[in-house]
Amino acid sequence: MKELLSGNEAIARGAWEAGVKVASGYPGTPSTEILENLVKFKDDVYCEWAPNEKVALEVAAGAAVTGVRSLVTMKHVGLNVAADPLMTLSYIGIVGGMVVIVADDPGMHSSQTEQDTRHYGRLAKLPVLEPGSAREAVQFMKEAFEISEKFRCPVILRSTTSVSHSRALVETGERLPAAEAKFERNPPQFVPIPVWGRKLRAKVEERIAAQAAEAAGSGLNRIFEGDGGHGLGIISGGIAALHCRDIFPEADILKLGWAWPFPDELIRRFAATVKRVVVIEEADPILEEHVKSLGIACDGKNLVPRCGELTPVRIREVRSKVCGEPFEAPAPAAEGLPGRPPILCAGCPHRGVFFGLAQFDVIVAGDIGCYSLGVFPPLSRTDIILCMGGGFSMTQGMVKAGEKRPVVGIVGDSTFFHSGITGLLDIVYNRGNSTLIVVDNRTTAMTGHQDHPGTGMTLMGEPTAAASIERIAEACGMKRIRVVNPYDIAQVRAALSEELAVDEPSLIISRAPCILKERKPLGPVLSVDPDKCRNCKQCLKLGCPAIETAGGARPAINAQLCNGCSLCRQLCKFGAIG
């Protein structure tokens, strides 16, 4: 049977067919939909959103050592969080198959970095598989579990935004029987204290050599012969290799689906059959450097961009360099359209907080989430963003460095549970003096409204205990804690004024649900009375997309966008909005 599936749907389908029993992860574009689709099989598979990626990987590892098949999902920056247990798990190994699914984001469509997960495969000495389409994703998932169990180690499956979100007709199959959990004690294998860890380290090197030999004969690596008589040979992987098949019809193409460890003998055999080798890979020149280390002359990043996604258009530009052909960039699809910068939604509860902060001379350390949009005009109230949880932790460094201005740290509710608690604890424990804000919109909004420990609901759809931000902060030693309604500008301003003035750390919780998740208006749609409006444009300082003006005209409210949050009405001194 064939189904039209996205890459993420196909990954989930492949995992279910492979008999996976436990799945954990943390939402992050472009990986989020994997668990959202796998949970549709919740009669067969236990699925959960973990507080962060480190916990998620440890949950999957715990399942795998009992002999059942498990997986963990995350986006590429999430693997930074999960790297600690991953490195040790490579030593102690697993029993049931375990796949670490990591979705990279070449082009940074929704990410703060463009890092290449293949580095982690090399660092952790773990196999990396790289499907190029949804069609391949099902097969690669099944192969990943087989490889994992054969070599008793986790396998990294690297997807990308294009693979995760593109669709293809996929051949689907039946589910394999799932194993029963039964942990068998074996301390020399599972307890990597130095006396045993040194032996495990040696076994890792033996495993890598065996995997390289296996990769050379694996069906995941394929050679596609072109019609050019073996003159040009391209080595590539993932979706870029499939683009190359279309754009270089004359070239022989070695598509590496087993991206690490490298199949050296296969690469040598392929290179010997062509006159010129070009390595075309997204992101870093990991493959190119290895090909050169084998003594094979090749072109690579001298012709291929290091940054951004290798779309078909960009690969056609590479072809122009490889073949000496002219390249004409395609004309834009449309010209003269107004720009559409990213902006907080009309009625977003975060807007009141950032507008309030704009009234004070403070430094604001932001974080990863919808609220990162507070950096843009006219709010312009975020000064630095590092990583999840950094919105709290960085304030401590600024304060202890002697920064004279008040420092404010902001995280979201999901981020608070992910990695904000430890930053708050550090500030209290080490006698910091930051004003901390949790913008609690009752969901993980930016990635599509997933539940988290504070929502009272699991990924399996079961009601559960809802963790309290206030009580956790109190348990960490925070004395000053207050909750505000972000739609009440006076209340937000008063809270900020009071907390910025005290000589101790404090926590403000801005609590109101995400307007897109609730999908209901906050109040009646507002409008501007042109007879009362003085065109002072004070309401425009909110940056609300529902308030429109052009060419000096008086502001007007778009009834299709207004959610009735009333922030603009509170700002109007002339009573023109109602």
Coordinates of C-alpha atoms in Angstrom, one line a residue:
M1 CA 0.0 0.0 0.0
K2 CA 1.3 3.5 -0.8
E3 CA 0.6 6.7 1.1
L4 CA 1.5 10.3 0.5
L5 CA 3.6 11.2 3.6
S6 CA 5.8 14.0 4.7
G7 CA 9.3 13.1 5.8
N8 CA 8.4 13.4 9.5
E9 CA 5.3 11.2 9.0
A10 CA 7.4 8.7 7.2
I11 CA 9.9 8.6 10.0
A12 CA 7.1 7.9 12.5
R13 CA 5.7 5.3 10.2
G14 CA 9.0 3.6 9.8
A15 CA 9.5 3.5 13.6
W16 CA 6.1 2.0 14.2
E17 CA 6.7 -0.7 11.5
A18 CA 10.1 -1.4 13.1
G19 CA 8.4 -2.3 16.3
V20 CA 9.5 0.7 18.4
K21 CA 8.0 0.6 21.9
V22 CA 9.1 3.8 23.6
A23 CA 9.6 7.3 22.1
S24 CA 10.6 10.5 23.8
G25 CA 11.6 13.9 22.6
Y26 CA 11.3 17.7 22.9
P27 CA 9.5 19.7 20.3
G28 CA 11.6 21.8 17.9
T29 CA 11.1 22.6 14.2
P30 CA 11.7 20.8 11.9
S31 CA 11.4 17.6 14.0
T32 CA 8.2 18.2 16.0
E33 CA 5.7 16.3 13.8
I34 CA 7.6 13.0 14.3
L35 CA 6.2 12.3 17.7
E36 CA 2.9 14.0 16.9
N37 CA 2.4 11.4 14.2
L38 CA 3.9 8.5 16.2
V39 CA 1.5 9.1 19.1
K40 CA -1.3 8.1 16.7
F41 CA -0.1 4.6 17.3
K42 CA -0.3 5.0 21.1
D43 CA -1.9 1.6 21.5
D44 CA 1.5 0.2 20.4
V45 CA 4.0 2.9 21.3
Y46 CA 4.5 4.9 24.5
C47 CA 5.2 8.6 23.5
E48 CA 6.2 11.5 25.7
W49 CA 7.3 15.1 25.5
A50 CA 10.2 15.3 28.0
P51 CA 11.2 18.5 29.8
N52 CA 14.3 18.7 27.6
E53 CA 16.4 16.8 25.1
K54 CA 18.9 15.4 27.6
V55 CA 16.0 13.8 29.6
A56 CA 14.4 12.6 26.4
L57 CA 17.6 10.8 25.3
E58 CA 18.0 9.2 28.8
V59 CA 14.5 7.9 28.7
A60 CA 15.0 6.3 25.4
A61 CA 18.3 4.8 26.6
G62 CA 16.6 3.4 29.7
A63 CA 14.1 1.6 27.4
A64 CA 16.8 0.4 25.0
V65 CA 18.9 -1.3 27.7
T66 CA 15.9 -3.4 28.7
G67 CA 15.9 -4.9 25.2
V68 CA 13.0 -3.0 23.5
R69 CA 13.3 -0.7 20.6
S70 CA 13.2 3.1 21.4
L71 CA 13.8 6.4 19.8
V72 CA 14.4 10.0 20.7
T73 CA 13.6 13.1 18.6
M74 CA 15.0 16.6 18.6
K75 CA 16.2 19.4 16.3
H76 CA 19.9 19.9 15.8
V77 CA 20.5 22.4 18.7
G78 CA 18.7 20.0 20.9
L79 CA 21.5 17.5 20.5
N80 CA 23.8 20.0 22.2
V81 CA 21.6 19.6 25.3
A82 CA 21.6 15.8 24.9
A83 CA 25.3 15.4 24.1
D84 CA 26.4 14.5 27.6
P85 CA 24.5 11.2 27.9
L86 CA 25.0 10.4 24.2
M87 CA 28.8 10.3 24.5
T88 CA 28.7 7.8 27.4
L89 CA 25.9 5.8 25.8
S90 CA 28.2 5.2 22.9
Y91 CA 30.5 3.4 25.3
I92 CA 28.0 1.3 27.4
G93 CA 25.8 0.6 24.4
I94 CA 22.2 -0.7 24.3
V95 CA 20.4 -4.0 23.9
G96 CA 17.2 -3.2 21.9
G97 CA 17.6 -0.9 18.9
M98 CA 17.8 2.9 19.7
V99 CA 17.6 5.6 17.1
V100 CA 18.5 9.3 17.8
I101 CA 16.5 11.3 15.3
V102 CA 18.0 14.8 14.7
A103 CA 16.5 17.3 12.3
D104 CA 19.1 19.8 11.0
D105 CA 18.0 23.1 9.6
P106 CA 20.3 24.2 6.7
G107 CA 19.3 27.8 5.8
M108 CA 18.3 28.5 9.4
H109 CA 14.6 28.6 8.5
S110 CA 13.6 28.5 12.2
S111 CA 16.8 28.1 14.1
Q112 CA 19.6 30.2 15.7
T113 CA 22.4 28.1 14.2
E114 CA 23.1 26.0 11.1
Q115 CA 25.2 23.3 12.7
D116 CA 25.9 19.9 11.1
T117 CA 24.9 16.8 13.2
R118 CA 27.4 14.7 11.3
H119 CA 30.0 16.2 13.6
Y120 CA 28.3 14.6 16.5
G121 CA 28.3 11.2 14.8
R122 CA 32.1 11.5 14.4
L123 CA 32.6 12.8 17.9
A124 CA 30.4 10.2 19.6
K125 CA 31.7 7.5 17.2
L126 CA 28.1 6.5 16.3
P127 CA 26.7 5.6 12.9
V128 CA 24.8 8.4 11.0
L129 CA 22.2 7.6 8.4
E130 CA 20.9 10.3 6.1
P131 CA 17.6 9.7 4.1
G132 CA 17.0 12.0 1.2
S133 CA 13.3 11.8 1.0
A134 CA 10.1 10.6 2.8
R135 CA 10.3 7.5 0.6
E136 CA 13.7 6.6 2.0
A137 CA 12.8 7.6 5.5
V138 CA 10.7 4.5 6.2
Q139 CA 13.4 2.2 4.9
F140 CA 16.2 4.0 6.7
M141 CA 14.4 3.9 10.1
K142 CA 14.1 0.1 9.8
E143 CA 17.7 -0.2 8.8
A144 CA 18.7 2.1 11.7
F145 CA 17.2 -0.3 14.2
E146 CA 18.8 -3.3 12.6
I147 CA 22.2 -1.6 12.6
S148 CA 21.7 -0.5 16.2
E149 CA 21.0 -4.0 17.4
K150 CA 23.7 -5.6 15.4
F151 CA 26.4 -3.3 16.8
R152 CA 24.7 -2.7 20.2
C153 CA 24.9 1.1 19.9
P154 CA 22.6 4.0 19.2
V155 CA 22.2 5.1 15.5
I156 CA 21.8 8.8 14.6
L157 CA 19.2 9.4 11.8
R158 CA 19.9 12.9 10.4
S159 CA 17.0 14.6 8.6
T160 CA 16.9 18.2 7.3
T161 CA 14.1 20.7 7.0
S162 CA 13.5 19.8 3.3
V163 CA 13.4 16.1 4.1
S164 CA 11.2 16.5 7.1
H165 CA 8.6 18.7 5.4
S166 CA 8.5 17.5 1.8
R167 CA 6.1 14.8 0.7
A168 CA 6.4 11.6 -1.3
L169 CA 4.5 8.4 -2.1
V170 CA 5.7 5.9 0.5
E171 CA 5.3 2.1 0.5
T172 CA 4.0 1.2 3.9
G173 CA 4.0 -2.2 5.6
E174 CA 3.1 -4.1 8.7
R175 CA 4.5 -3.7 12.2
L176 CA 7.1 -6.1 13.5
P177 CA 6.4 -7.7 16.9
A178 CA 7.8 -5.6 19.8
A179 CA 10.2 -7.1 22.2
E180 CA 9.4 -7.5 25.9
A181 CA 11.4 -5.5 28.4
K182 CA 13.8 -7.4 30.6
F183 CA 16.9 -5.8 31.9
E184 CA 19.8 -8.1 32.6
R185 CA 22.4 -6.9 35.0
N186 CA 25.9 -6.5 33.6
P187 CA 27.9 -3.9 35.5
P188 CA 31.1 -4.2 33.4
Q189 CA 29.0 -3.3 30.3
F190 CA 26.7 -0.7 31.8
V191 CA 28.8 1.0 34.5
P192 CA 31.6 2.9 32.8
I193 CA 33.9 3.5 35.8
P194 CA 37.5 3.7 34.7
V195 CA 38.4 0.1 35.2
W196 CA 35.6 -1.0 32.8
G197 CA 35.4 2.2 30.8
R198 CA 38.9 1.7 29.3
K199 CA 37.9 -1.6 27.9
L200 CA 34.6 -0.2 26.5
R201 CA 36.7 2.6 24.8
A202 CA 38.7 0.0 23.0
K203 CA 35.6 -1.8 21.8
V204 CA 34.2 1.4 20.4
E205 CA 37.2 1.6 18.0
E206 CA 36.7 -2.0 16.9
R207 CA 33.0 -1.2 16.4
I208 CA 33.8 1.8 14.1
A209 CA 36.1 -0.3 11.9
A210 CA 33.4 -3.0 11.6
Q211 CA 30.8 -0.4 10.8
A212 CA 32.9 1.1 8.0
A213 CA 33.3 -2.3 6.4
E214 CA 29.5 -2.8 6.7
A215 CA 28.8 0.6 5.2
A216 CA 30.9 -0.3 2.1
G217 CA 28.4 -3.0 1.2
S218 CA 25.2 -1.4 2.5
G219 CA 22.3 -0.9 0.3
L220 CA 21.8 2.5 1.9
N221 CA 24.7 3.7 -0.3
R222 CA 23.9 3.7 -4.0
I223 CA 25.7 4.5 -7.2
F224 CA 23.6 6.0 -10.0
E225 CA 25.2 5.9 -13.4
G226 CA 24.8 8.9 -15.6
D227 CA 24.8 9.2 -19.4
G228 CA 28.1 11.0 -19.7
G229 CA 30.5 8.2 -20.0
H230 CA 32.0 8.2 -16.5
G231 CA 33.7 11.6 -16.9
L232 CA 32.1 13.4 -13.9
G233 CA 31.6 11.7 -10.6
I234 CA 29.6 13.4 -7.8
I235 CA 29.6 12.2 -4.1
S236 CA 26.7 13.5 -2.1
G237 CA 24.1 12.5 0.4
G238 CA 20.6 13.2 1.6
I239 CA 18.2 15.3 -0.5
A240 CA 21.2 17.2 -2.1
A241 CA 22.1 13.9 -3.8
L242 CA 18.6 13.5 -5.3
H243 CA 18.7 17.1 -6.6
C244 CA 22.1 16.3 -8.2
R245 CA 20.5 13.4 -10.1
D246 CA 18.2 15.8 -11.8
I247 CA 20.7 18.6 -12.4
F248 CA 23.7 16.5 -13.4
P249 CA 22.1 13.8 -15.6
E250 CA 25.5 13.1 -17.3
A251 CA 27.3 12.4 -14.0
D252 CA 27.8 9.2 -12.0
I253 CA 26.5 9.9 -8.5
L254 CA 27.5 8.1 -5.3
K255 CA 24.7 8.8 -2.8
L256 CA 25.8 8.0 0.7
G257 CA 22.9 7.2 2.9
W258 CA 25.2 5.8 5.5
A259 CA 26.9 9.1 6.2
W260 CA 29.3 8.0 9.0
P261 CA 31.5 6.1 9.3
F262 CA 32.6 6.5 5.7
P263 CA 32.7 3.5 3.4
D264 CA 36.3 4.0 2.3
E265 CA 36.5 1.1 -0.1
L266 CA 33.3 2.1 -1.8
I267 CA 34.5 5.7 -2.2
R268 CA 37.8 4.5 -3.6
R269 CA 36.1 2.2 -6.1
F270 CA 33.8 4.9 -7.2
A271 CA 36.5 7.5 -7.6
A272 CA 38.6 5.1 -9.8
T273 CA 35.8 4.8 -12.3
V274 CA 35.5 8.6 -13.1
K275 CA 37.8 11.3 -14.3
R276 CA 36.7 14.1 -12.0
V277 CA 35.2 13.9 -8.5
V278 CA 33.1 16.7 -7.0
V279 CA 31.7 16.5 -3.5
I280 CA 28.4 18.3 -3.1
E281 CA 27.2 18.5 0.5
E282 CA 25.2 20.9 2.7
A283 CA 26.9 22.7 5.6
D284 CA 30.4 21.6 6.5
P285 CA 33.0 19.9 4.3
I286 CA 33.0 16.7 6.4
L287 CA 32.7 14.4 3.5
E288 CA 35.0 16.4 1.3
E289 CA 37.8 16.4 3.9
H290 CA 37.6 12.7 4.3
V291 CA 37.7 12.1 0.5
K292 CA 40.8 14.2 0.3
S293 CA 42.3 12.3 3.3
L294 CA 42.0 9.1 1.2
G295 CA 44.3 10.7 -1.4
I296 CA 41.5 11.4 -3.9
A297 CA 41.6 14.7 -5.6
C298 CA 38.2 16.4 -5.6
D299 CA 36.4 19.7 -5.7
G300 CA 34.0 20.7 -3.0
K301 CA 33.6 23.9 -1.0
N302 CA 35.6 25.8 -3.6
L303 CA 32.5 25.4 -5.7
V304 CA 29.7 24.6 -3.3
P305 CA 28.4 27.2 -0.7
R306 CA 29.1 26.4 2.9
C307 CA 26.1 28.4 4.2
G308 CA 22.5 27.8 3.5
E309 CA 20.3 25.1 2.1
L310 CA 21.3 23.4 -1.2
T311 CA 18.1 24.0 -3.1
P312 CA 17.8 23.0 -6.8
V313 CA 18.5 26.6 -7.8
R314 CA 21.7 26.7 -5.8
I315 CA 22.9 23.4 -7.2
R316 CA 22.2 24.7 -10.7
E317 CA 24.6 27.5 -9.8
V318 CA 27.1 24.9 -8.7
R319 CA 26.7 23.2 -12.0
S320 CA 27.5 26.4 -13.8
K321 CA 30.9 26.5 -11.9
V322 CA 31.6 22.8 -12.4
C323 CA 30.7 22.7 -16.1
G324 CA 31.7 26.3 -17.1
E325 CA 28.1 27.0 -18.1
P326 CA 26.3 30.4 -17.8
F327 CA 23.9 30.7 -14.9
E328 CA 20.9 32.9 -14.9
A329 CA 19.2 33.3 -11.5
P330 CA 15.4 32.8 -11.7
A331 CA 13.3 36.0 -11.5
P332 CA 11.5 36.5 -8.2
A333 CA 8.0 35.0 -8.2
A334 CA 6.5 38.5 -7.5
E335 CA 7.9 42.0 -7.3
G336 CA 6.7 45.1 -5.5
L337 CA 5.0 43.3 -2.7
P338 CA 5.2 44.9 0.8
G339 CA 7.6 43.2 3.2
R340 CA 6.1 40.9 5.9
P341 CA 8.6 40.9 8.8
P342 CA 8.0 38.4 11.6
I343 CA 5.9 40.0 14.3
L344 CA 3.9 39.0 17.4
C345 CA 0.4 38.0 16.5
A346 CA -2.5 40.4 17.0
G347 CA -3.7 39.8 20.6
C348 CA -0.4 38.1 21.7
P349 CA -0.1 38.3 25.5
H350 CA 3.7 38.9 25.2
R351 CA 3.1 42.3 23.6
G352 CA 2.1 43.9 26.9
V353 CA 5.2 42.7 28.6
F354 CA 7.6 44.1 26.0
F355 CA 5.7 47.3 25.7
G356 CA 6.0 47.7 29.5
L357 CA 9.8 47.0 29.4
A358 CA 10.1 49.7 26.7
Q359 CA 9.2 52.3 29.5
F360 CA 12.4 51.4 31.4
D361 CA 16.2 51.7 30.8
V362 CA 17.0 48.1 31.2
I363 CA 19.0 45.4 29.5
V364 CA 16.9 42.5 28.4
A365 CA 18.2 39.0 27.9
G366 CA 15.7 37.1 25.8
D367 CA 15.3 33.4 24.9
I368 CA 14.2 31.0 22.2
G369 CA 10.5 31.2 21.5
C370 CA 7.8 33.4 20.0
Y371 CA 8.9 36.1 22.4
S372 CA 12.2 36.5 20.6
L373 CA 10.1 38.7 18.2
G374 CA 10.2 41.3 20.9
V375 CA 13.5 42.4 19.4
F376 CA 11.8 44.1 16.4
P377 CA 10.5 47.6 16.1
P378 CA 8.5 49.3 17.5
L379 CA 8.9 47.2 20.7
S380 CA 12.7 46.8 20.3
R381 CA 13.1 45.3 23.7
T382 CA 15.4 42.4 23.5
D383 CA 19.2 42.9 23.6
I384 CA 20.7 39.4 23.5
I385 CA 19.6 35.8 22.9
L386 CA 21.9 32.8 23.4
C387 CA 20.0 29.5 23.9
M388 CA 17.2 28.0 25.8
G389 CA 17.5 29.0 29.4
G390 CA 20.1 31.6 28.7
G391 CA 17.6 34.3 29.1
F392 CA 17.9 33.7 32.9
S393 CA 21.5 32.5 33.2
M394 CA 23.1 35.4 31.2
T395 CA 21.6 38.0 33.5
Q396 CA 23.6 36.6 36.4
G397 CA 26.9 37.1 34.5
M398 CA 25.9 40.6 33.5
V399 CA 25.1 41.5 37.1
K400 CA 28.2 39.9 38.6
A401 CA 30.3 41.6 36.0
G402 CA 29.2 45.0 37.4
E403 CA 26.6 46.1 34.8
K404 CA 25.1 49.3 36.3
R405 CA 21.7 49.2 34.5
P406 CA 19.0 46.8 35.7
V407 CA 19.1 43.4 33.9
V408 CA 15.9 41.6 33.0
G409 CA 15.8 37.9 31.9
I410 CA 12.9 36.5 30.0
V411 CA 12.0 32.8 29.3
G412 CA 8.7 31.1 28.2
D413 CA 6.9 28.6 30.3
S414 CA 8.1 25.6 28.3
T415 CA 11.6 27.0 28.4
F416 CA 11.4 27.4 32.1
F417 CA 10.8 23.7 32.6
H418 CA 13.4 22.9 29.8
S419 CA 16.4 24.8 31.2
G420 CA 15.2 27.9 33.0
I421 CA 14.9 26.4 36.5
T422 CA 18.6 25.9 36.9
G423 CA 19.4 29.5 35.9
L424 CA 16.9 30.8 38.4
L425 CA 18.4 28.5 41.1
D426 CA 21.9 29.8 40.3
I427 CA 20.7 33.4 40.6
V428 CA 19.1 32.8 44.0
Y429 CA 21.9 30.6 45.3
N430 CA 24.6 33.0 44.3
R431 CA 22.9 36.1 45.5
G432 CA 22.1 37.7 42.1
N433 CA 20.0 40.7 41.5
S434 CA 18.1 40.1 38.3
T435 CA 14.4 40.7 37.5
L436 CA 13.2 37.5 35.9
I437 CA 10.1 37.1 33.7
V438 CA 8.3 34.0 32.7
V439 CA 5.9 34.7 29.8
D440 CA 3.6 31.9 30.5
N441 CA 1.2 31.3 27.6
R442 CA 0.2 27.8 28.8
T443 CA 1.8 25.9 25.9
T444 CA 4.9 25.4 23.7
A445 CA 3.6 27.9 21.2
M446 CA 6.4 28.4 18.6
T447 CA 6.6 24.8 17.7
G448 CA 2.8 24.3 17.3
H449 CA 1.2 24.2 20.8
Q450 CA 2.7 21.1 22.4
D451 CA 2.1 20.3 26.0
H452 CA 4.8 20.5 28.7
P453 CA 5.0 19.8 32.4
G454 CA 3.0 22.9 33.3
T455 CA -0.1 22.2 31.1
G456 CA -1.5 19.3 33.0
M457 CA -1.7 17.0 29.9
T458 CA 0.7 14.5 28.3
L459 CA 1.4 13.7 24.7
M460 CA -0.6 10.5 25.1
G461 CA -3.6 12.7 25.9
E462 CA -3.8 11.8 29.5
P463 CA -4.5 14.4 32.3
T464 CA -1.6 14.7 34.7
A465 CA -0.2 16.9 37.5
A466 CA 0.5 20.5 36.3
A467 CA 3.8 21.7 37.6
S468 CA 3.6 25.2 39.2
I469 CA 6.1 27.8 38.2
E470 CA 5.5 29.7 41.4
R471 CA 6.0 26.8 43.7
I472 CA 9.2 25.6 41.9
A473 CA 10.6 29.2 42.1
E474 CA 9.7 29.3 45.8
A475 CA 11.4 26.0 46.4
C476 CA 14.5 27.4 44.8
G477 CA 14.5 30.2 47.3
M478 CA 12.9 33.0 45.3
K479 CA 11.2 35.3 47.8
R480 CA 9.6 37.9 45.5
I481 CA 7.1 36.2 43.1
R482 CA 4.1 37.9 41.5
V483 CA 1.7 37.0 38.7
V484 CA 0.5 39.7 36.3
N485 CA -2.1 40.0 33.5
P486 CA -0.1 41.1 30.4
Y487 CA -3.3 42.7 29.0
D488 CA -3.3 45.2 31.8
I489 CA -0.7 47.8 30.9
A490 CA -0.9 49.6 34.2
Q491 CA -0.4 46.4 36.2
V492 CA 2.6 45.3 34.1
R493 CA 4.2 48.8 34.4
A494 CA 3.6 48.8 38.2
A495 CA 5.1 45.3 38.7
L496 CA 8.2 46.2 36.6
S497 CA 8.7 49.5 38.5
E498 CA 8.5 47.8 41.9
E499 CA 10.6 44.8 41.1
L500 CA 13.4 46.7 39.2
A501 CA 13.8 48.9 42.3
V502 CA 14.5 46.1 44.8
D503 CA 18.0 44.9 45.7
E504 CA 17.3 41.2 45.4
P505 CA 16.1 38.8 42.6
S506 CA 12.5 38.7 41.7
L507 CA 10.2 36.7 39.4
I508 CA 7.3 38.1 37.4
I509 CA 5.0 35.6 35.8
S510 CA 3.0 37.0 32.9
R511 CA 0.2 34.6 32.5
A512 CA -2.3 34.5 29.7
P513 CA -2.9 31.7 27.1
C514 CA -1.7 31.9 23.5
I515 CA -4.3 33.5 21.4
L516 CA -3.8 31.0 18.5
K517 CA -4.2 28.0 20.8
E518 CA -7.4 29.3 22.4
R519 CA -8.8 30.4 19.0
K520 CA -11.4 32.7 20.5
P521 CA -11.5 36.5 20.9
L522 CA -10.5 38.2 24.1
G523 CA -13.2 40.8 23.7
P524 CA -15.2 42.7 21.1
V525 CA -13.5 43.9 18.0
L526 CA -12.3 47.4 18.4
S527 CA -12.4 50.4 16.0
V528 CA -11.0 53.9 15.8
D529 CA -13.4 56.9 16.0
P530 CA -12.0 59.3 13.4
D531 CA -13.7 62.3 15.1
K532 CA -11.9 61.6 18.3
C533 CA -8.5 60.4 16.9
R534 CA -5.8 63.1 17.1
N535 CA -3.4 61.0 15.0
C536 CA -0.8 60.9 17.8
K537 CA 0.1 57.4 16.7
Q538 CA 0.7 56.3 20.3
C539 CA -1.2 53.1 19.5
L540 CA 1.3 52.2 16.8
K541 CA 4.0 51.8 19.4
L542 CA 2.4 48.4 20.3
G543 CA 3.4 47.0 16.9
C544 CA 0.1 45.2 16.6
P545 CA -0.6 44.0 13.1
A546 CA -4.3 44.8 13.5
I547 CA -3.6 48.5 13.7
E548 CA -2.9 49.9 10.2
T549 CA -1.9 53.2 8.8
A550 CA -0.2 54.5 5.6
G551 CA 1.0 57.9 4.3
G552 CA 0.4 59.8 7.5
A553 CA -3.3 58.7 7.7
R554 CA -5.0 58.2 11.0
P555 CA -4.6 54.6 12.3
A556 CA -7.4 52.2 11.7
I557 CA -8.1 48.7 13.1
N558 CA -8.4 45.8 10.8
A559 CA -11.5 44.0 12.0
Q560 CA -10.3 40.7 10.5
L561 CA -7.2 40.7 12.7
C562 CA -8.4 42.3 16.0
N563 CA -8.8 39.9 18.9
G564 CA -10.2 42.6 21.3
C565 CA -7.2 42.5 23.7
S566 CA -7.8 46.2 24.4
L567 CA -4.1 47.2 24.8
C568 CA -4.5 49.9 22.2
R569 CA -7.6 51.3 24.0
Q570 CA -5.6 51.6 27.2
L571 CA -3.0 53.7 25.4
C572 CA -5.4 56.1 23.7
K573 CA -5.5 59.3 25.7
F574 CA -8.4 60.7 23.7
G575 CA -10.9 57.8 24.0
A576 CA -10.8 57.3 20.3
I577 CA -10.7 53.5 20.4
G578 CA -13.7 51.5 21.5

